[in-house]
mmCIF file of C-alpha atoms and ligand atoms in Angstrom:
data_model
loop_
_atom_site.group_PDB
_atom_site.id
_atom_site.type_symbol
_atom_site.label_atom_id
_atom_site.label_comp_id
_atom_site.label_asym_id
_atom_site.label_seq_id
_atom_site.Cartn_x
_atom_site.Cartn_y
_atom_site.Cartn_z
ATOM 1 C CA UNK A 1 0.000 0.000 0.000
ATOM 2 C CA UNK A 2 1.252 3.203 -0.990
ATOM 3 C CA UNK A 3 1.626 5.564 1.907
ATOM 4 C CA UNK A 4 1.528 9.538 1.231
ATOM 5 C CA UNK A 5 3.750 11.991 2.248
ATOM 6 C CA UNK A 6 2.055 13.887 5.106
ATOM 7 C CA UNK A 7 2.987 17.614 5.923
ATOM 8 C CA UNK A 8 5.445 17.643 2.539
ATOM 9 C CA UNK A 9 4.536 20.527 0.482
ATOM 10 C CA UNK A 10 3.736 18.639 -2.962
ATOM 11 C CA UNK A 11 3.978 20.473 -6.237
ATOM 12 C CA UNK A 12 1.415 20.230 -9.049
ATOM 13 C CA UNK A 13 3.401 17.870 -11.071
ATOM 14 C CA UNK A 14 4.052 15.287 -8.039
ATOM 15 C CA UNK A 15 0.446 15.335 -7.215
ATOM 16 C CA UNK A 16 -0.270 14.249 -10.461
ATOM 17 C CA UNK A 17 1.996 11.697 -10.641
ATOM 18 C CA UNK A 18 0.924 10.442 -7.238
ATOM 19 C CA UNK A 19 -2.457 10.274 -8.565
ATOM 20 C CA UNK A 20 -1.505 8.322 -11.249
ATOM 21 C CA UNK A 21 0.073 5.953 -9.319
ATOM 22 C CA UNK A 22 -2.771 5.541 -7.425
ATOM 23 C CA UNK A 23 -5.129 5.317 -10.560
ATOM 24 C CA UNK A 24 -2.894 2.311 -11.587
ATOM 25 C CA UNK A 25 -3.144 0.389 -8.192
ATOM 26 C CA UNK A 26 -6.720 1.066 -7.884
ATOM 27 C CA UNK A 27 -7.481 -0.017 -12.042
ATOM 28 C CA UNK A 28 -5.085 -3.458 -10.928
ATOM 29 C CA UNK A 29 -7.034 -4.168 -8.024
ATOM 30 C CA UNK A 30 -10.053 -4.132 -9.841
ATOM 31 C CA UNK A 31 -8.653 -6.262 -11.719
ATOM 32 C CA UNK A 32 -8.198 -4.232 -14.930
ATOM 33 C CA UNK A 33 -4.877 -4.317 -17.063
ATOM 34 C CA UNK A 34 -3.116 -1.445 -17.387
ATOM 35 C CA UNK A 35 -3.025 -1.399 -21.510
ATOM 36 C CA UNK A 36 -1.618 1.191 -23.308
ATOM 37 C CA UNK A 37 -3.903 3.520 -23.953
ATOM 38 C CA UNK A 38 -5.865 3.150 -20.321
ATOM 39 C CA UNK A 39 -2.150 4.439 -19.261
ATOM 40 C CA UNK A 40 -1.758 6.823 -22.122
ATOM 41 C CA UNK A 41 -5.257 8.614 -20.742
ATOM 42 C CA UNK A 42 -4.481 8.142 -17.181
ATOM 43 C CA UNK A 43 -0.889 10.042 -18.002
ATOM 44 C CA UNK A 44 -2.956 13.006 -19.806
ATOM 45 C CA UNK A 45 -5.051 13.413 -16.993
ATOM 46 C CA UNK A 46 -2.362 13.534 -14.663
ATOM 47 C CA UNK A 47 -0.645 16.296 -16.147
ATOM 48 C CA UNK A 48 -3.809 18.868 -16.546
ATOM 49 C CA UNK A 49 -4.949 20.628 -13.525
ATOM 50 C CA UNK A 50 -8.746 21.152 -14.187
ATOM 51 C CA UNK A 51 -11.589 19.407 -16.091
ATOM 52 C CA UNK A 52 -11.013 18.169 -19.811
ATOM 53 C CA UNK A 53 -13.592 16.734 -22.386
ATOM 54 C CA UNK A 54 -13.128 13.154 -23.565
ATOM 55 C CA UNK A 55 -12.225 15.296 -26.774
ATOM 56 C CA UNK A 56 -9.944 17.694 -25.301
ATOM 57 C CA UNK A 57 -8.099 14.806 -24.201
ATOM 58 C CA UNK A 58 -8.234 12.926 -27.299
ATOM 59 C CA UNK A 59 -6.559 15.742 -28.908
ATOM 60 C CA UNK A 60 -4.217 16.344 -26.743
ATOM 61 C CA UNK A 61 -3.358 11.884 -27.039
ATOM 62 C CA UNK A 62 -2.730 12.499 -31.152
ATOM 63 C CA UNK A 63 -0.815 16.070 -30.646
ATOM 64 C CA UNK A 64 1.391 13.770 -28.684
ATOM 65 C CA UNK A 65 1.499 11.123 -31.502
ATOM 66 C CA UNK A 66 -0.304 8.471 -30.219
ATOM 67 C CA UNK A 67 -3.441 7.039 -32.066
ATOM 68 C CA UNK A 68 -5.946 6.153 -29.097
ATOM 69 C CA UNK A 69 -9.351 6.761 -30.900
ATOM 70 C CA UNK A 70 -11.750 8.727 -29.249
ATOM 71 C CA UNK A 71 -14.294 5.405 -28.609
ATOM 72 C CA UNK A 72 -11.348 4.004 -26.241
ATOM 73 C CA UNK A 73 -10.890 7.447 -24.701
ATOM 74 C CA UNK A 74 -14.665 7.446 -23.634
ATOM 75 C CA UNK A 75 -13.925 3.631 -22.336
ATOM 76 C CA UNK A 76 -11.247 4.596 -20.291
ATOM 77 C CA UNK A 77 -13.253 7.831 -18.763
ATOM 78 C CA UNK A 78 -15.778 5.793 -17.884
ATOM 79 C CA UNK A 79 -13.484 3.217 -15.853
ATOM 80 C CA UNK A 80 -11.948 5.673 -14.023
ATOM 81 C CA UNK A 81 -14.863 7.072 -13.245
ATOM 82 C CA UNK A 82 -16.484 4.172 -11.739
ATOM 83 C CA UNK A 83 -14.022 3.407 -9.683
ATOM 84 C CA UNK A 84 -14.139 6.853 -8.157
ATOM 85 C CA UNK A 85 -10.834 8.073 -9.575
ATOM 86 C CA UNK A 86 -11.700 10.806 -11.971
ATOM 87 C CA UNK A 87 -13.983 13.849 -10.767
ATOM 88 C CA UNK A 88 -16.877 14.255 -13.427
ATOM 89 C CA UNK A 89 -18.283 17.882 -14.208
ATOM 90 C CA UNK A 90 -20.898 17.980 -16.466
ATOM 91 C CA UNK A 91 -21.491 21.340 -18.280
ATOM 92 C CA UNK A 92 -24.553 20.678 -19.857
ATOM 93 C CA UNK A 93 -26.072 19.046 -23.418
ATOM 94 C CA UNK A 94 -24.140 16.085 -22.401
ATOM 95 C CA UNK A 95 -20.799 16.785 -22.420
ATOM 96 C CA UNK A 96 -18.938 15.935 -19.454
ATOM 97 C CA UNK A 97 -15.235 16.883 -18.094
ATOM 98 C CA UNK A 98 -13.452 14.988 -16.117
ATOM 99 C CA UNK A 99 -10.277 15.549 -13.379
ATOM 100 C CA UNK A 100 -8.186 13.595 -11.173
ATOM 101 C CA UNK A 101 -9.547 12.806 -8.030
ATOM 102 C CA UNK A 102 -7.197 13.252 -5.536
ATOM 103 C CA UNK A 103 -6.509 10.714 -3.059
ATOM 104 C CA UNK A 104 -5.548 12.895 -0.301
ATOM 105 C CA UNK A 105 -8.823 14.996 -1.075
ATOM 106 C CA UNK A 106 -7.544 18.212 -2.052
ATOM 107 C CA UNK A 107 -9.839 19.869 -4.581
ATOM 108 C CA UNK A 108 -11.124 22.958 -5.918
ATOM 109 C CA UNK A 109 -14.554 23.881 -7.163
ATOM 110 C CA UNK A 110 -16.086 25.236 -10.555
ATOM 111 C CA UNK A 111 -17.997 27.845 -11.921
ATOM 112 C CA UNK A 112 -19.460 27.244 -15.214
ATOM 113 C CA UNK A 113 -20.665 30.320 -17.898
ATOM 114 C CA UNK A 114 -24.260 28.630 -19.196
ATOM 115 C CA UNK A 115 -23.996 31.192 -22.027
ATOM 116 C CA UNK A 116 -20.171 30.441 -23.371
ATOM 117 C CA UNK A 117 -19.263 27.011 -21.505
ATOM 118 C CA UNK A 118 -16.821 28.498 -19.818
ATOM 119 C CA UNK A 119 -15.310 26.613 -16.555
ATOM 120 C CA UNK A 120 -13.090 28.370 -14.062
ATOM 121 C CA UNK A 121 -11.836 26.651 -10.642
ATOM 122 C CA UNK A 122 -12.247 28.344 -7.118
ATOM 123 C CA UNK A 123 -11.077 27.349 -3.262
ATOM 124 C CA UNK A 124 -12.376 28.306 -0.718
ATOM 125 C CA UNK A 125 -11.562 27.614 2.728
ATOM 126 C CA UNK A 126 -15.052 29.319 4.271
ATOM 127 C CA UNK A 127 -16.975 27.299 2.379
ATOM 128 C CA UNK A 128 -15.214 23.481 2.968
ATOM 129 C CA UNK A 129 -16.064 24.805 6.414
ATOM 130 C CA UNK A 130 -19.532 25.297 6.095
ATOM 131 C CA UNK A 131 -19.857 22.220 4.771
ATOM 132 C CA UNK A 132 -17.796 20.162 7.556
ATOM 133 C CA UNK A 133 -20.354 22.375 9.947
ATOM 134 C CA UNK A 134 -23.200 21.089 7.724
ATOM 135 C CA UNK A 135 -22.387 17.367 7.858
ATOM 136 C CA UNK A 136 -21.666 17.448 11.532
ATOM 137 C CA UNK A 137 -25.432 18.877 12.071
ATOM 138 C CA UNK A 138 -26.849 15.969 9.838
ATOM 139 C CA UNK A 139 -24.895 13.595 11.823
ATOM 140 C CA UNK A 140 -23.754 12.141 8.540
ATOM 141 C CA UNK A 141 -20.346 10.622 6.847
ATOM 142 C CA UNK A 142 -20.139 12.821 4.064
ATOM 143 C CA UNK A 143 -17.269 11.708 2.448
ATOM 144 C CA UNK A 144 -17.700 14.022 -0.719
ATOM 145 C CA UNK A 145 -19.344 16.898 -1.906
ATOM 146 C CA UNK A 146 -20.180 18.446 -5.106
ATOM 147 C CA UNK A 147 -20.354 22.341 -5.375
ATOM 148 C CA UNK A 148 -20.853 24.364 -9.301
ATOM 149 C CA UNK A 149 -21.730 27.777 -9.207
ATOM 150 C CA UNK A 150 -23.447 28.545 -12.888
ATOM 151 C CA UNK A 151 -24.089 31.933 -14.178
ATOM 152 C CA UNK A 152 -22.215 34.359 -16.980
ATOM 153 C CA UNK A 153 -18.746 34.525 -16.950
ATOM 154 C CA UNK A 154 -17.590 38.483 -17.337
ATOM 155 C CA UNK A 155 -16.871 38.305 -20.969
ATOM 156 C CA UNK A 156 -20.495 37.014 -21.464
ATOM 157 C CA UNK A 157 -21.561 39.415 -19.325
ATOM 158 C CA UNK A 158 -19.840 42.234 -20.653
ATOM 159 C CA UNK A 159 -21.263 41.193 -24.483
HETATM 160 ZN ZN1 LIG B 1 -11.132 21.578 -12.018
HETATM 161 ZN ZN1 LIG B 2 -14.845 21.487 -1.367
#
């Protein structure tokens, strides 16, 4: 079992590669293979640090020279998202985004333009304590949370 580093200050590159580490254990123990292109798309994942289209990350597979078409790139979305290692966003008339999920549990949060598509990340430590206050009250385990503000992003606004 992989153990993380606790209290080391971890760039955005090493996060990603820790995540894909993890990705890798977690797609084994399910007893998945690691083929090529499942590693190819877990290795473009790991490198961006907000959501993607299965597109966006199609294109960015062939700009790299690899030939993974996009039907496998869907596949291997939707394995990583049932097993709870990919954070799904979806921005409307079906097209969804995905992330890494962190194993340690850092995140951020969206905000999506419903005019342009447009989705920007925010943190915000007020608000992951409102909602540690919130599950307390319920008495519940909340283990995750989903928060997307939607509106008109200041270009749209400004049009
Ligand atoms: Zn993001
Ligand atoms: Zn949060």
């Amino acid at each position: 079992m992989r153990m993380t580093i606790a209290g080391a200050l971890t760039t955005k590159a090493d996060a990603g590669q820790q995540w894909a580490d993890h990705a890798h254990a977690v797609i084994r123990a399910a007893g998945h293979r690691s083929s090529a292109p499942r590693s190819a798309v877990v290795q473009t994942l790991a490198a961006q640090s907000c959501v993607r289209s299965a597109r966006e990350i199609g294109d960015s597979l062939r700009r790299d020279g690899s030939e993974i078409g996009i039907a496998t790139v869907y596949r291997a979305l939707e394995l990583l998202d049932e097993l709870g290692l990919v954070q799904r966003l979806d921005v409307g008339e079906g097209s969804a985004r995905f992330e890494p999920a962190l194993p340690t549990g850092e995140h951020h949060h969206h905000v999506v333009c419903d005019r342009c598509g447009q989705v920007s990340q925010f943190e915000d430590e007020g608000l992951e304590a409102a909602i540690d206050r919130i599950a307390e009250r319920l008495a519940y385990r909340v283990g995750a949370h989903d928060v997307i503000l939607r509106g008109a992003c200041p270009d749209c606004v400004r049009a």
